[in-house]
C-alpha angles and dihedrals in degrees: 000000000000085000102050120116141184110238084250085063087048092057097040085049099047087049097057099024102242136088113268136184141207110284094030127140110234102194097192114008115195105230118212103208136009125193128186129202116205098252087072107020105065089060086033095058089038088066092036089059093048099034102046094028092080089037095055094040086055095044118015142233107272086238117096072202105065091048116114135183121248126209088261094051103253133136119256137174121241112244107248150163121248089254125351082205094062095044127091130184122199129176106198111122095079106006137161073048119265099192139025085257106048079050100054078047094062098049091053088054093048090041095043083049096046088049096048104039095244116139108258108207110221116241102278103031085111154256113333102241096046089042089062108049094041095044088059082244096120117036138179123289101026136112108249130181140172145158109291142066088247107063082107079089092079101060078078080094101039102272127134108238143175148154118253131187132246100275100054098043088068099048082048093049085044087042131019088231143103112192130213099030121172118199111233136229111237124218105223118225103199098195117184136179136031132305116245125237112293082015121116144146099291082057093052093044087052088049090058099038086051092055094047115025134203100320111035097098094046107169096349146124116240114211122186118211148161138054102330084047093056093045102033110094127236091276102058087040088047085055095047096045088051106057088038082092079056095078080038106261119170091227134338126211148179125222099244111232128143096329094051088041090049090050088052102043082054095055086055087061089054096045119026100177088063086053095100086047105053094037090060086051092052102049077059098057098089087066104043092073126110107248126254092252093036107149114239133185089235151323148236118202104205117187102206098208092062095058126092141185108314129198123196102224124218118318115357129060077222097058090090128160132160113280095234090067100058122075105174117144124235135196100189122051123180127192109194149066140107085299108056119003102093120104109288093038084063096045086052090060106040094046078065096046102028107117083015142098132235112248108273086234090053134090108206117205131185136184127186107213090227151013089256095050092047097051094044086048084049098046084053099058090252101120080055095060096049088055096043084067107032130270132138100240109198140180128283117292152102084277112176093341103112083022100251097106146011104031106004105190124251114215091257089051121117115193137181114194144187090220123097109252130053100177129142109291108354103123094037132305116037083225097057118084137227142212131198121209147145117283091249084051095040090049092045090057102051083054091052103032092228130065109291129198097228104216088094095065097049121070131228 
């Protein structure tokens, strides 16, 4: 039908207030939130201050407000951001610091905050795009950037989400605005069934991205649908989202139902001055659903029992093969990231070592997503199991991840990793190389010192 839409047309429509379609050209799109990490926001907030200073002096504000008064007794507007209340700063990629200039970053960030009225996270809240969902700051049905390639995480709870560059990071802080936007056309996966024993979402999302490499969701959305999806929590839909951007895809999103409601619902008991906010947002989220008849590029039908342990393979996230095929050996393991360092993330991981140590050849890392995550994990017991086998448990943040902190990698080191990306050079030395896999395979590995298919550590 003529009417139908995908949940992405919904959102693009809402935002200009017309109804859009796949393939049109958006010439300015409102965004809803914007969010900056300090990797891009130091040199981000530098050009916002050159370029808009002389623009707000000439022209004002809008705000009598905002006028003040110079030496020479003109007029002039006061320098500000489209809106302090939809603006979010969080230091997580090197933090606690790690060098004099990340540091004078992060004071720019906190002065330039504490200026414009925006919340400024602390070092060690966590890691930007699980701050976000799990602080009520991003909701469904909003268009949503930042700047990094995986925003597209946060379409887990229905939001439209996407990197953006410096530039126009800071049009988008002066104006509350990207320009040229073409909708795109999503590429539907329909996954039905249950997940077998030592199987979960990172396993599904290397499956896909096995089958269709780098390229195969080229300026698309990815939306993630049927049965698994219905049943599979925040978490599992959090990892998929996130390595979407992986094939390349320009976002990736779930339709929010129950589970999204229940997450939300969830962040309101936590708080409770958000709680007229994000009730508004959920008594919006049965609108905010693709149709039955919506139209897509294309679609993968993916049965879930049939999938196993899976491994990316240097140096490509695409590279995948079960697990149970691969018998490499590593000497690094790190359990963290955007990806896969939420609760149940965690849980996964400590139910394999728990009661077992880490290979003596093996240096064990993890790295809660958030400050939430890591004192939950801490009031468990979790943290405890981690460091009854082993591993170095550190604070929130990005950690090696993007190879800049927290077990940078030397050229002899062989990694597998719960984060997104395995390219050379990317956690370290160009020459190491790096391995993607599930928690549970990622746990059984750093017992065994190789690459390890997990169904032998969980029982039936």
């Amino acid at each position: 039908m003529l009417g139908q839409q995908t949940i992405v047309e919904k959102i693009a429509s809402r935002a200009v207030g017309r109804k859009v379609r796949a393939g049109d050209h958006i010439e300015v799109l409102p965004i809803d939130k914007l969010y900056f990490n300090e990797v891009i926001a130091p040199p981000a907030l530098v050009n916002f201050k050159q370029d808009f200073t002389p623009i707000f002096e000439e022209v004002g504000s809008g705000s009598e407000k905002e006028i003040v008064v110079s030496l020479e007794g003109k007029q002039k507007a006061r320098l500000k951001v489209f809106d302090p209340k939809r603006v979010c700063f969080i230091p997580d990629h090197t933090v606690p610091s790690c060098s004099v200039k990340v540091a004078q970053g992060v004071a720019l960030m906190k002065e330039f905050a504490k200026d414009q009225g925006i919340k400024m996270y602390k070092e060690g809240d966590g890691i930007e795009h699980t701050v976000v969902t799990e602080e009520g700051f991003v909701r469904p049905g909003e268009v949503v950037v930042a700047t990094d390639s995986h925003t597209d995480t946060v379409g887990a709870i229905g939001a439209l989400g996407f990197g953006i560059g410096t530039t126009e990071a800071e049009y988008a802080l002066a104006l509350g605005e990207i320009y040229d936007f073409f909708v795109p056309e999503s590429y539907r996966f329909e996954v039905s069934g249950e997940f077998s024993k030592g199987v979960s979402a990172k396993d599904l999302i290397l499956t896909i991205l096995g089958t269709l490499k780098e390229g195969g969701c080229s300026k698309r959305i990815a939306e993630f649908r049927g049965e698994t999806i219905r049943n599979m929590g925040m978490d599992g839909r959090f990892t998929i989202c996130n390595m979407s951007v992986e094939m390349s895809a320009r976002s990736a999103i779930v339709n929010p139902d129950r589970i999204t409601l229940d997450f939300m619902k969830d962040i309101v008991a936590r708080h409770r001055e958000l709680a007229p906010e994000l009730e508004e947002s959920m008594s919006r989220v049965s609108m905010v659903q693709s149709d039955d008849n919506a139209e897509y590029s294309s679609r993968m039908d993916i049965e879930a029992s049939k999938l196993v342990p899976q491994v990316a393979l240097p140096h490509s996230p695409s590279n995948a093969k079960p697990a149970s095929e691969v018998n490499d050996e590593v000497n690094v393991v790190f359990i963290g990231s955007c990806t896969n360092a939420r609760h149940s993330d965690l849980m996964e991981a400590a139910r394999i070592l728990k009661g077992r140590k880490v290979h003596s050849s093996v240096n064990l890392i993890v790295i809660p997503a958030s400050r939430l995550v890591y004192n939950w994990a801490m009031s468990e017991g979790v943290l405890k199991i981690f460091a009854d086998a082993g591993a170095n448990i550190e604070s929130s943040n990005c950690g090696p991840c993007f190879g800049k902190h927290m077990g940078v990698l030397s050229p002899a080191d062989r990694c597998l990793s719960t984060s997104n990306r395995n390219y050379k050079g990317r956690m370290g030395s160009p020459e190491a190389f790096i391995y993607l896999s599930s928690p549970a395979t990622a746990a059984a590995s750093a017992i065994e010192g190789k690459i390890t298919d997990p169904r032998r550590y969980i029982p039936n």
